[in-house]
JSON list of N, CA and C in Angstrom, two decimals:
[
{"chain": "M", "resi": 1, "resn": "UNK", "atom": "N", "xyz": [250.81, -16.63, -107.76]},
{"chain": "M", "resi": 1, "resn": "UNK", "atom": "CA", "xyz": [252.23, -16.58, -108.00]},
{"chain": "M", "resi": 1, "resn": "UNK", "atom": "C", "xyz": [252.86, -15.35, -107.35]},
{"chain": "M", "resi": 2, "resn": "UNK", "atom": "N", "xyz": [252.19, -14.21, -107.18]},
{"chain": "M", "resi": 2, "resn": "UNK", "atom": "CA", "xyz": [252.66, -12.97, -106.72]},
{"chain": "M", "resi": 2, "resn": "UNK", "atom": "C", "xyz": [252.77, -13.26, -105.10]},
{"chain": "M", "resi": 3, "resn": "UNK", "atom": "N", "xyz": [252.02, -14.04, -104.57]},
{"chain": "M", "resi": 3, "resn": "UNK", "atom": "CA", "xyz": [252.07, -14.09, -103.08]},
{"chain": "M", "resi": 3, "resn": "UNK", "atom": "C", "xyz": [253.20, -14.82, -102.23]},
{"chain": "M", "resi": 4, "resn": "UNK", "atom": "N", "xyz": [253.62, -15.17, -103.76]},
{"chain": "M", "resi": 4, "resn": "UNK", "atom": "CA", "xyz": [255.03, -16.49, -103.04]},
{"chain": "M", "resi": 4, "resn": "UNK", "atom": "C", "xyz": [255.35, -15.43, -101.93]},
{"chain": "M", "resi": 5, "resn": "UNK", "atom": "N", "xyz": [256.20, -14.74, -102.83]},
{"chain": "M", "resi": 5, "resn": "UNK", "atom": "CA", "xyz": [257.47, -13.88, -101.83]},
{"chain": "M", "resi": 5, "resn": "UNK", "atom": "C", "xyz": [256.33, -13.88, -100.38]},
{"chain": "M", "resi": 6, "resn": "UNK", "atom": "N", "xyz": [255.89, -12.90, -100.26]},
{"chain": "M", "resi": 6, "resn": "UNK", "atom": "CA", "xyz": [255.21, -12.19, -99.10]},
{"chain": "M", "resi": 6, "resn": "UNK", "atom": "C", "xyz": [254.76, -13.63, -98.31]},
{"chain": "M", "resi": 7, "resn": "UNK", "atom": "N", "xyz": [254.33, -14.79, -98.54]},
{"chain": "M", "resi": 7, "resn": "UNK", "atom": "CA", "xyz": [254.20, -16.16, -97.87]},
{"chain": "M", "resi": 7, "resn": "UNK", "atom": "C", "xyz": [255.43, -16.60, -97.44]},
{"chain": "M", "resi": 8, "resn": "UNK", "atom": "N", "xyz": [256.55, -16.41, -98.24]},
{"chain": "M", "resi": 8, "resn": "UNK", "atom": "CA", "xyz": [257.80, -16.87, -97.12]},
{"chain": "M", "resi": 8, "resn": "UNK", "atom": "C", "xyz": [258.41, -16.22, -96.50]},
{"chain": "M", "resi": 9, "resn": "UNK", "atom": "N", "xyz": [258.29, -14.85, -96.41]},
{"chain": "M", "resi": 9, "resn": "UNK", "atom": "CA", "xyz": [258.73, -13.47, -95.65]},
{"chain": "M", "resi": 9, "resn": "UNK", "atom": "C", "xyz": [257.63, -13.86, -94.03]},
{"chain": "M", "resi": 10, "resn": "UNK", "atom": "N", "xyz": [256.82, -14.07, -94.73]},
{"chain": "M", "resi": 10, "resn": "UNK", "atom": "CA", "xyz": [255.40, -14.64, -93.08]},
{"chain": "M", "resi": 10, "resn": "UNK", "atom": "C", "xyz": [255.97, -15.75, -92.62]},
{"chain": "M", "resi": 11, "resn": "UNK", "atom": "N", "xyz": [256.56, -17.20, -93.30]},
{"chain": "M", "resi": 11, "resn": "UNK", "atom": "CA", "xyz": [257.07, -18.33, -92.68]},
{"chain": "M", "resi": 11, "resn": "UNK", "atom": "C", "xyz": [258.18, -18.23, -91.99]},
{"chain": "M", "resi": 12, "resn": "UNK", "atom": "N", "xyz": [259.47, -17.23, -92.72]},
{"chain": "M", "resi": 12, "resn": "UNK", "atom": "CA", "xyz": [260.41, -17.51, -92.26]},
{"chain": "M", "resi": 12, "resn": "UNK", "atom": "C", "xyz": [260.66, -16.20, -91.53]},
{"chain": "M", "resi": 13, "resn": "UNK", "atom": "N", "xyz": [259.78, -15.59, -90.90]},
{"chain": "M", "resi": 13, "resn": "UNK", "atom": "CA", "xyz": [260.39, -14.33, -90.06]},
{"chain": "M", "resi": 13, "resn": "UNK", "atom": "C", "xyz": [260.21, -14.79, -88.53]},
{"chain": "M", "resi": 14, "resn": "UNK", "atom": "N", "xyz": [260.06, -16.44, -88.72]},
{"chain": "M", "resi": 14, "resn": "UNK", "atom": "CA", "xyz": [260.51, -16.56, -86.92]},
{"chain": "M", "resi": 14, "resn": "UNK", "atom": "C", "xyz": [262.26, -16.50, -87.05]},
{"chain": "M", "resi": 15, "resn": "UNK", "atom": "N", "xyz": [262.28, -17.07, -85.65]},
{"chain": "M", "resi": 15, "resn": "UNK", "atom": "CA", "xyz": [263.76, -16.95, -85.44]},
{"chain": "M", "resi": 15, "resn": "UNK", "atom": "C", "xyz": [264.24, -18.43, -85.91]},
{"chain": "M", "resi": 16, "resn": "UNK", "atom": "N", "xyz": [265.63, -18.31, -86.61]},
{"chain": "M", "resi": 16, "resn": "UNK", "atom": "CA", "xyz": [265.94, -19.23, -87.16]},
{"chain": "M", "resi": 16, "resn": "UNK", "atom": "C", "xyz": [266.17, -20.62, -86.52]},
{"chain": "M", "resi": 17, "resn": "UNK", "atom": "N", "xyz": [266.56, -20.59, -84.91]},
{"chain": "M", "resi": 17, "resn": "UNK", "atom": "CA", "xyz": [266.30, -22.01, -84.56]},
{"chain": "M", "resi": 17, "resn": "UNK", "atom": "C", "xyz": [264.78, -22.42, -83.93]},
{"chain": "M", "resi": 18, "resn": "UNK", "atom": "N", "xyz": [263.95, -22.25, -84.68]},
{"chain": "M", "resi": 18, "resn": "UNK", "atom": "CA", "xyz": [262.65, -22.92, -84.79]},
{"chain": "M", "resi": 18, "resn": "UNK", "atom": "C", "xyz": [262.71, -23.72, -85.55]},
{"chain": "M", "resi": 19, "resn": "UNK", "atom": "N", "xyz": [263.82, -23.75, -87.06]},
{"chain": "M", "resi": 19, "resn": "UNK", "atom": "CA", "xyz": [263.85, -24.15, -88.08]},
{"chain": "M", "resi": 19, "resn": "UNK", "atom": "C", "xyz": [264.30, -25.69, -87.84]},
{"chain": "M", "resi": 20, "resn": "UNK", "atom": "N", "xyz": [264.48, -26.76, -88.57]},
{"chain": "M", "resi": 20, "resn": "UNK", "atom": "CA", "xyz": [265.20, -27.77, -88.55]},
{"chain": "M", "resi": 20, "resn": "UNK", "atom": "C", "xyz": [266.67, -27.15, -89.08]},
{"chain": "M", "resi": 21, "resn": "UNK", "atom": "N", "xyz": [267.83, -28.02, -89.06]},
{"chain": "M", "resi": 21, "resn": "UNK", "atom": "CA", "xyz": [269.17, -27.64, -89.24]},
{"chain": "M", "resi": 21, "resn": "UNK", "atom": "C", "xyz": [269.09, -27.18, -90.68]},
{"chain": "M", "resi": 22, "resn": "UNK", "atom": "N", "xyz": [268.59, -28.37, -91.22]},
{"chain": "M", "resi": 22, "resn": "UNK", "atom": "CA", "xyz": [268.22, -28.61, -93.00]},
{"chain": "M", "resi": 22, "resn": "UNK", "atom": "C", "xyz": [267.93, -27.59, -93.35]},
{"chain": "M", "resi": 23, "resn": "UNK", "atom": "N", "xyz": [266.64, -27.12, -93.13]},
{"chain": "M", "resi": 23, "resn": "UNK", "atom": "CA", "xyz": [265.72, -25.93, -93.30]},
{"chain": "M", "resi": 23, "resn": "UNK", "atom": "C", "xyz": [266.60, -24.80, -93.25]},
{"chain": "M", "resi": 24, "resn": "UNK", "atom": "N", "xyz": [267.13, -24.46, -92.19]},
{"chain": "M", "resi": 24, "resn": "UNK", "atom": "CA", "xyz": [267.97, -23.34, -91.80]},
{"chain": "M", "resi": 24, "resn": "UNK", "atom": "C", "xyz": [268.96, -23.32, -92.68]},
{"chain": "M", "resi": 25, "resn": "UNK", "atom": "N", "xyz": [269.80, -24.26, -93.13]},
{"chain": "M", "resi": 25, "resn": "UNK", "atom": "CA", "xyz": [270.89, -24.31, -94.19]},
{"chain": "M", "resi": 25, "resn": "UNK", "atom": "C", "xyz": [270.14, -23.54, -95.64]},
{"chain": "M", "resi": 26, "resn": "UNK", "atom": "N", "xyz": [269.46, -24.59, -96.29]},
{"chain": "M", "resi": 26, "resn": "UNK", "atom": "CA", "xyz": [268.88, -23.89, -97.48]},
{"chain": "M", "resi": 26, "resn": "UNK", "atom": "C", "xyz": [268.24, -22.38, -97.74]},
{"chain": "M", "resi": 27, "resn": "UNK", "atom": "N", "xyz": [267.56, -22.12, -96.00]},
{"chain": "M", "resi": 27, "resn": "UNK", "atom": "CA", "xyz": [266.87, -20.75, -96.16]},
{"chain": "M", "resi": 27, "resn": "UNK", "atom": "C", "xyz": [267.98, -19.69, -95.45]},
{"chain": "M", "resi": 28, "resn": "UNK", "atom": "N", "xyz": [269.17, -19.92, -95.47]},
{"chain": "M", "resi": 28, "resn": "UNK", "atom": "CA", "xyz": [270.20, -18.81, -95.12]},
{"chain": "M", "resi": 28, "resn": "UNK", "atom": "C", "xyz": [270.97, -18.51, -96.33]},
{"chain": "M", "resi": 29, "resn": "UNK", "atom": "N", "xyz": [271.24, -19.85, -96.84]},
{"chain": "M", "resi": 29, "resn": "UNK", "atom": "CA", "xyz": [272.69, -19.84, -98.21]},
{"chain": "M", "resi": 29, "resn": "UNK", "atom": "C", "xyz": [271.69, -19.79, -99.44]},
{"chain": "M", "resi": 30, "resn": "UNK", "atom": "N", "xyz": [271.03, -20.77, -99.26]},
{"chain": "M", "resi": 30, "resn": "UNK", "atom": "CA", "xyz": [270.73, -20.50, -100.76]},
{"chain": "M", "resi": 30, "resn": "UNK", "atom": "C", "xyz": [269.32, -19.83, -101.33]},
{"chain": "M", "resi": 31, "resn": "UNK", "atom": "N", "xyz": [268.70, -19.64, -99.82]},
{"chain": "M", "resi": 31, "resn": "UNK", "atom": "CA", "xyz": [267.70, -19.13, -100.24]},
{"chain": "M", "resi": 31, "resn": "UNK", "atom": "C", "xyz": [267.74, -18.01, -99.32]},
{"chain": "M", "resi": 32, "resn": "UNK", "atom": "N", "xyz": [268.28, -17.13, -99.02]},
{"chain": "M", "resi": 32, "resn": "UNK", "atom": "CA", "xyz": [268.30, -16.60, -98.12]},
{"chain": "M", "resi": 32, "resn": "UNK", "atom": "C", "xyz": [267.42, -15.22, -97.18]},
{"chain": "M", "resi": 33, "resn": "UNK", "atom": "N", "xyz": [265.99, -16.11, -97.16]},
{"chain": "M", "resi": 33, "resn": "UNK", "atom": "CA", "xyz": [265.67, -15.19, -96.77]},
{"chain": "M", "resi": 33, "resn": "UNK", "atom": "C", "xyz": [265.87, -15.10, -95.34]},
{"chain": "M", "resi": 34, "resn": "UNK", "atom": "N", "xyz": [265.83, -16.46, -94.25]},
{"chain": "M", "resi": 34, "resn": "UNK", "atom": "CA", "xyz": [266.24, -16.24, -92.53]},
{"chain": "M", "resi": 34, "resn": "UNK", "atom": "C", "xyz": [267.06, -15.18, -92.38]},
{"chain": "M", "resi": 35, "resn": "UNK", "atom": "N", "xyz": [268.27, -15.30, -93.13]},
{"chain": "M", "resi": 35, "resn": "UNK", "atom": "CA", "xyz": [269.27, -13.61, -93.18]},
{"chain": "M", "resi": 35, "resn": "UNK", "atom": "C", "xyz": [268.56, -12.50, -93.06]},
{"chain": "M", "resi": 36, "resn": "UNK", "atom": "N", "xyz": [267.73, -12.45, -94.06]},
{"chain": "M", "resi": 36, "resn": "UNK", "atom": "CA", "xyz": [266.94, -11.20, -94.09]},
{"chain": "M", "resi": 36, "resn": "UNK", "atom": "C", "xyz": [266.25, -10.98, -93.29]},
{"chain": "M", "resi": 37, "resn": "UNK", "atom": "N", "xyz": [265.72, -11.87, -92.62]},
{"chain": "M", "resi": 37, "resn": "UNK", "atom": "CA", "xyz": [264.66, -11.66, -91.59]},
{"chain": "M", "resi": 37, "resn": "UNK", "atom": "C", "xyz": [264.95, -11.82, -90.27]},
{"chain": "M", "resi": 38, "resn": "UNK", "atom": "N", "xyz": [266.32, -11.89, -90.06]},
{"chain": "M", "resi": 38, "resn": "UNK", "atom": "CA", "xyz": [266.61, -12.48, -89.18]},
{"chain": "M", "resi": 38, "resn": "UNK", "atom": "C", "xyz": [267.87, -11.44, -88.78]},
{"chain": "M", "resi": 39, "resn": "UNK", "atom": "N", "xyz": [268.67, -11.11, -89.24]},
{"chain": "M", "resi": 39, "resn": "UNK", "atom": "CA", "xyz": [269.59, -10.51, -89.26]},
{"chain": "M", "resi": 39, "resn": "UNK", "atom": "C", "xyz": [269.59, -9.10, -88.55]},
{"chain": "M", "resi": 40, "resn": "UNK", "atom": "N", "xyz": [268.47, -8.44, -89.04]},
{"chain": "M", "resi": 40, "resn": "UNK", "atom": "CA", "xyz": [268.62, -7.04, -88.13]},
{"chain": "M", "resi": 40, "resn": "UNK", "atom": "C", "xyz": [268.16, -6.84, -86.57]},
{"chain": "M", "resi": 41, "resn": "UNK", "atom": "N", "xyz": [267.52, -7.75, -86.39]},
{"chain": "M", "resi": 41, "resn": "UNK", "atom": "CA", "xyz": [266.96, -8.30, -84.72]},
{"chain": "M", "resi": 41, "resn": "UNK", "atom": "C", "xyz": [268.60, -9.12, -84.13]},
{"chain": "M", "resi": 42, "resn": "UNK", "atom": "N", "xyz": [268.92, -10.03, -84.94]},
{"chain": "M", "resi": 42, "resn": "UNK", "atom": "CA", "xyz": [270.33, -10.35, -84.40]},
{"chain": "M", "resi": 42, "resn": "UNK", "atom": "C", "xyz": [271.35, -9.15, -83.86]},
{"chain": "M", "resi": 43, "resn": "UNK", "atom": "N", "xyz": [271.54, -8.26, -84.97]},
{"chain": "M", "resi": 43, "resn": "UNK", "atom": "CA", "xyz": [272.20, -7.47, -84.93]},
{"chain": "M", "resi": 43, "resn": "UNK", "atom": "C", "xyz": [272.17, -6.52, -83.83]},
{"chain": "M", "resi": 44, "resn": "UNK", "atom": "N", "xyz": [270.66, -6.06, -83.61]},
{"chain": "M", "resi": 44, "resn": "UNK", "atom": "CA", "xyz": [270.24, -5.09, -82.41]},
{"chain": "M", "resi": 44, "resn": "UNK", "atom": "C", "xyz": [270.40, -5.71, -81.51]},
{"chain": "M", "resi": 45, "resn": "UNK", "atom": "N", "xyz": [270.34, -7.04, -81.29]},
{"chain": "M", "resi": 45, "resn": "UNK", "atom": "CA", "xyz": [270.40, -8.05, -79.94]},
{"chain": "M", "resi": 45, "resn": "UNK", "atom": "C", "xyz": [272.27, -7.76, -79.87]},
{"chain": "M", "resi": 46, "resn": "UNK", "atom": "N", "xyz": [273.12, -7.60, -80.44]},
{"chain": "M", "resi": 46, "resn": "UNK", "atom": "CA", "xyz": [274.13, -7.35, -80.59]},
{"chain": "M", "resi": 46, "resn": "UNK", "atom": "C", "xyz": [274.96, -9.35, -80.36]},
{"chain": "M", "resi": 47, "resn": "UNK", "atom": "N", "xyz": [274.21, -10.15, -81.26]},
{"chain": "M", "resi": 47, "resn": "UNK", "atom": "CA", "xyz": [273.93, -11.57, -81.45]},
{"chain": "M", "resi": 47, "resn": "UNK", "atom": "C", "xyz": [275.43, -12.00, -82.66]},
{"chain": "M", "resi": 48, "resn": "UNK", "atom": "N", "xyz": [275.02, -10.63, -83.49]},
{"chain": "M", "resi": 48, "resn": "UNK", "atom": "CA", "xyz": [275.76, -11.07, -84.52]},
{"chain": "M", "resi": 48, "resn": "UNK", "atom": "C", "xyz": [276.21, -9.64, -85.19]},
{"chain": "M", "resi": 49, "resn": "UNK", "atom": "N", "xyz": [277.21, -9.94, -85.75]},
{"chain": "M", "resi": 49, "resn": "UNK", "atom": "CA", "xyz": [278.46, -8.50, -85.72]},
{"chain": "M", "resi": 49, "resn": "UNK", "atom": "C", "xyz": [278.94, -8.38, -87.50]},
{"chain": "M", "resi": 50, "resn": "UNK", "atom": "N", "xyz": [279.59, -7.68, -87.69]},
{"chain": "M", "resi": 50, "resn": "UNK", "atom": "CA", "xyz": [280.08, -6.99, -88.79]},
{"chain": "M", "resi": 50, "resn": "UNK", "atom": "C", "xyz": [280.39, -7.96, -89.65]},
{"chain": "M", "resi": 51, "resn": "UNK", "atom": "N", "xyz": [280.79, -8.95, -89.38]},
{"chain": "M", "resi": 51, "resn": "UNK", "atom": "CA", "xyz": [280.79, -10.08, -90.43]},
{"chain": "M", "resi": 51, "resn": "UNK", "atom": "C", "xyz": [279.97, -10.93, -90.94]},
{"chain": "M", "resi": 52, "resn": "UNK", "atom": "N", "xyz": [278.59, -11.05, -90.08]},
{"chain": "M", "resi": 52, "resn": "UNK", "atom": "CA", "xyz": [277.56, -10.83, -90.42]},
{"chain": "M", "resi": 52, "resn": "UNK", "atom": "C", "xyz": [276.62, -10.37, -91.84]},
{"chain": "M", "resi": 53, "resn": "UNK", "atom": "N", "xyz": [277.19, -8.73, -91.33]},
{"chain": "M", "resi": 53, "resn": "UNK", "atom": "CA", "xyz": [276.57, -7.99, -91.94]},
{"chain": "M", "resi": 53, "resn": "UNK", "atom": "C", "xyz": [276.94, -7.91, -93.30]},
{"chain": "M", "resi": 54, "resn": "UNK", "atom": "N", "xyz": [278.54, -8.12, -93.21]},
{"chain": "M", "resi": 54, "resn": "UNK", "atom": "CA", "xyz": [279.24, -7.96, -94.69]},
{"chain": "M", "resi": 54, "resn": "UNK", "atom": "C", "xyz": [278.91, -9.00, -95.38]},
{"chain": "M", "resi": 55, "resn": "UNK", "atom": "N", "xyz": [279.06, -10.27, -95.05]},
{"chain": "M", "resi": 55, "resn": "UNK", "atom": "CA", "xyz": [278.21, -11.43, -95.84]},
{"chain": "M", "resi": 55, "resn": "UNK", "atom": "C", "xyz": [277.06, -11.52, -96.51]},
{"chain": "M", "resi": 56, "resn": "UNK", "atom": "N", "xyz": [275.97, -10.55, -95.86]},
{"chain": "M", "resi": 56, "resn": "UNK", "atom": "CA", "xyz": [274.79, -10.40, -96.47]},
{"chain": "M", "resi": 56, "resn": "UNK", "atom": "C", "xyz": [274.99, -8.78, -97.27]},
{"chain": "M", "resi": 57, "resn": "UNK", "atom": "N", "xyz": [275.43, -8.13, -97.23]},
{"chain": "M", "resi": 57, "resn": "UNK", "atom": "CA", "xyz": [276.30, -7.40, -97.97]},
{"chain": "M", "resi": 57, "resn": "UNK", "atom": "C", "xyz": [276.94, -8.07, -99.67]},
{"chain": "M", "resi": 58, "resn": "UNK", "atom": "N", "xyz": [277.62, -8.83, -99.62]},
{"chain": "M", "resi": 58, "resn": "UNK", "atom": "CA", "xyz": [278.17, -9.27, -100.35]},
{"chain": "M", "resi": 58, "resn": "UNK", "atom": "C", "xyz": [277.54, -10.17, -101.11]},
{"chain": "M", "resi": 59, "resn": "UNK", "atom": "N", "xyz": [276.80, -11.28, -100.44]},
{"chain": "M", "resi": 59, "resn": "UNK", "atom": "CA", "xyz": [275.74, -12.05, -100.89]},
{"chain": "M", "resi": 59, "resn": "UNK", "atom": "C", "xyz": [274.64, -10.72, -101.78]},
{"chain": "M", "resi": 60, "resn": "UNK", "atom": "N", "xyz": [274.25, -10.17, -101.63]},
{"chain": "M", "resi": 60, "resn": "UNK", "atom": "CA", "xyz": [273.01, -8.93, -101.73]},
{"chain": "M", "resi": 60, "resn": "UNK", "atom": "C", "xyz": [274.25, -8.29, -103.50]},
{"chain": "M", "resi": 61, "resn": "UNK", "atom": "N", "xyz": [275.28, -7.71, -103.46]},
{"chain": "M", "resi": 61, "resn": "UNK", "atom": "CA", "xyz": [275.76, -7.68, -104.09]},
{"chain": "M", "resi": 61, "resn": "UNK", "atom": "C", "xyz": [276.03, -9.14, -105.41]},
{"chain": "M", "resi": 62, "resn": "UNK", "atom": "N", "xyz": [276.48, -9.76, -104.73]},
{"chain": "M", "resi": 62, "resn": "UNK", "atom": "CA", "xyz": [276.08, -11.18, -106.11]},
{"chain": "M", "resi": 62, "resn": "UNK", "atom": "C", "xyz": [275.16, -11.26, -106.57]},
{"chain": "M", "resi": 63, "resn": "UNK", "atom": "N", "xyz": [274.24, -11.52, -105.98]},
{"chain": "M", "resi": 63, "resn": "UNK", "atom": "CA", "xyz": [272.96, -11.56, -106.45]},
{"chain": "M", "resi": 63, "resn": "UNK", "atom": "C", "xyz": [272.49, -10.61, -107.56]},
{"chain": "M", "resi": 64, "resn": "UNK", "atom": "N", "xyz": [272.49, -9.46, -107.26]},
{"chain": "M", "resi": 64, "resn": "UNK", "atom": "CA", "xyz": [272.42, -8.16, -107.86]},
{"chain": "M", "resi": 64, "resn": "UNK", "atom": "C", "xyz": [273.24, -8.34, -109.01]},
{"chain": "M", "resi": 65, "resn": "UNK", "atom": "N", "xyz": [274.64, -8.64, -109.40]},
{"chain": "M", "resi": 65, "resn": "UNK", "atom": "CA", "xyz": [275.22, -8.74, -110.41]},
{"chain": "M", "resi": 65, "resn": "UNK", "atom": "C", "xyz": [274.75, -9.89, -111.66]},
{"chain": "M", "resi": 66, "resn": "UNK", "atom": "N", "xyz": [274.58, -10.79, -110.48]},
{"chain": "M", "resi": 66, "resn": "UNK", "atom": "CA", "xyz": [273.63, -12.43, -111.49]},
{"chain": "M", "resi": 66, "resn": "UNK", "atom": "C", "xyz": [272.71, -11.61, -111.83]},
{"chain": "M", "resi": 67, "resn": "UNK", "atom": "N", "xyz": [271.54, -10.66, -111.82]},
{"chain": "M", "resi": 67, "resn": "UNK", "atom": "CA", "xyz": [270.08, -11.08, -112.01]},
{"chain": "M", "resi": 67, "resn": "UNK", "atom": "C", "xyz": [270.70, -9.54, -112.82]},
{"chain": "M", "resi": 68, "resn": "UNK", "atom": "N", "xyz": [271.39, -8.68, -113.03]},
{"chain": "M", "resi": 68, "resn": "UNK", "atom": "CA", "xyz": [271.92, -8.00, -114.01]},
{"chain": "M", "resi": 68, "resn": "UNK", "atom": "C", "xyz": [272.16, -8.41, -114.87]},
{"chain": "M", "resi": 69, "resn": "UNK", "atom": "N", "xyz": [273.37, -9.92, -114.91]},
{"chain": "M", "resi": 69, "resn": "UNK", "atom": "CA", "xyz": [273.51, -10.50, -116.45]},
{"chain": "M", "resi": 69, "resn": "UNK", "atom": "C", "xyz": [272.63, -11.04, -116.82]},
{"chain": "M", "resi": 70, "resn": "UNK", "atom": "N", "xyz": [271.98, -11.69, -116.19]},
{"chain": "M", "resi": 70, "resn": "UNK", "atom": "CA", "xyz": [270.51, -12.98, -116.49]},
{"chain": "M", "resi": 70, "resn": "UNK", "atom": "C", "xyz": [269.71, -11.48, -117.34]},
{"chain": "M", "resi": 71, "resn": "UNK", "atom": "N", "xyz": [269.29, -10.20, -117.04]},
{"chain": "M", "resi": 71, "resn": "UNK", "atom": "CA", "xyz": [268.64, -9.11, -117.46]},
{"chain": "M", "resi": 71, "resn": "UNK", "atom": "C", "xyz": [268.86, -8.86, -118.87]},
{"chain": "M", "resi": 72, "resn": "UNK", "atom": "N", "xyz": [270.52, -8.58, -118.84]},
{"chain": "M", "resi": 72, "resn": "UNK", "atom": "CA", "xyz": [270.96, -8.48, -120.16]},
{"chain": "M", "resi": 72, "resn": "UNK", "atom": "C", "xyz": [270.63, -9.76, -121.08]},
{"chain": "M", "resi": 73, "resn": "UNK", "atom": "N", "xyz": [271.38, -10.47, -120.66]},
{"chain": "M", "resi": 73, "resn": "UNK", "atom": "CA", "xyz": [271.12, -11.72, -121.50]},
{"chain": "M", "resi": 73, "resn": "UNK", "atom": "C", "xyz": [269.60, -12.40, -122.39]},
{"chain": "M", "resi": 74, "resn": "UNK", "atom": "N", "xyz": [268.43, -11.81, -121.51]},
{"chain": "M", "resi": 74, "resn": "UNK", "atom": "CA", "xyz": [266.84, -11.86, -121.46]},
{"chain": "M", "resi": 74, "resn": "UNK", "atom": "C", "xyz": [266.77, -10.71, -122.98]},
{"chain": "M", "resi": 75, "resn": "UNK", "atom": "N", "xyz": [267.49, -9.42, -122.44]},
{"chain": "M", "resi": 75, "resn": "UNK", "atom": "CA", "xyz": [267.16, -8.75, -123.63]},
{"chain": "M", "resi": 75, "resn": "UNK", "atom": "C", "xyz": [267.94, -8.99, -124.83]},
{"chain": "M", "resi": 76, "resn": "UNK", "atom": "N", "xyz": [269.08, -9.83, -125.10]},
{"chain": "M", "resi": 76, "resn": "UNK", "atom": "CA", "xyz": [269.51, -10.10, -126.19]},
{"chain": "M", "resi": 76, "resn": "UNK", "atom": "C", "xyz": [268.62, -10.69, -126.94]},
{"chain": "M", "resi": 77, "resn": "UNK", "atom": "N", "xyz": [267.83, -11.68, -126.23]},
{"chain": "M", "resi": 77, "resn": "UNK", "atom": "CA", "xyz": [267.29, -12.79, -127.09]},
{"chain": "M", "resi": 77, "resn": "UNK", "atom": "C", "xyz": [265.77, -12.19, -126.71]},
{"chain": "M", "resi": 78, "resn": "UNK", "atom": "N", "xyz": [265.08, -11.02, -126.49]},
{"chain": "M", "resi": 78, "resn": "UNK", "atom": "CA", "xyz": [264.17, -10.49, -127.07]},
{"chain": "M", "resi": 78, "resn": "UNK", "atom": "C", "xyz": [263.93, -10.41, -128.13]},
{"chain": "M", "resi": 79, "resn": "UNK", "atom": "N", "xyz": [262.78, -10.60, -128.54]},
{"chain": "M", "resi": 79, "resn": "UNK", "atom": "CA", "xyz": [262.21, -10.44, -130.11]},
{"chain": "M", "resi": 79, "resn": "UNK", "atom": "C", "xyz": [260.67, -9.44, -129.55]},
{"chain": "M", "resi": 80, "resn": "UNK", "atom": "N", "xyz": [259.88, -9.24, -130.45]},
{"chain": "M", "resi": 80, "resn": "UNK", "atom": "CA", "xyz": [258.76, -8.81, -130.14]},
{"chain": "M", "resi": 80, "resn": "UNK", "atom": "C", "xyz": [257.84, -9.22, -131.64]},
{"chain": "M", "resi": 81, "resn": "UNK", "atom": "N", "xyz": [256.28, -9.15, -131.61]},
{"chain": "M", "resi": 81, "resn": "UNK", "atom": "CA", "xyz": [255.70, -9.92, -132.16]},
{"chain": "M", "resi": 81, "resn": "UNK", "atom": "C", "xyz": [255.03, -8.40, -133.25]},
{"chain": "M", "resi": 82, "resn": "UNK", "atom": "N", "xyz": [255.20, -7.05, -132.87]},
{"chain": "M", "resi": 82, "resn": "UNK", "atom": "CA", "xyz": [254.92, -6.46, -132.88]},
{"chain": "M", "resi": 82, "resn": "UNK", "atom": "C", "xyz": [255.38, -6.18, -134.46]}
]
């Protein structure tokens, strides 16, 4: 279970049109790791620009705020057996 991450960081750090369209949709928006892996080689290629960047910016920020409330929310309904 621990190896997920690090197995799709290895799949998806080709370049994104290797991908099918499909593929590429789900692993940018909703799963987004191609962004991640993909994005700072774009960027140095000077491929893809500030809006870009702010998207995954912003995306990176949501995320961060969801898995903050999902956090809180986890510890409300903590109990312990203890």
């Amino acid at each position: 279970m621990s190896g997920i991450v690090e197995d799709l960081v290895g799949i998806f750090s080709r370049p994104r049109a290797f991908f099918p369209v499909s593929l590429q949709i789900i692993f940018t928006w909703l799963i987004p790791i191609l962004t991640v892996t993909n994005l700072p080689i774009l960027l140095l290629k000077r491929h893809a620009g500030l809006t870009s960047l702010s998207l995954l910016a912003g995306l990176t920020l949501f995320l961060y705020i969801v898995s903050r409330w999902q956090w809180k929310l986890g510890l409300k309904r903590y109990f312990s057996a203890a």
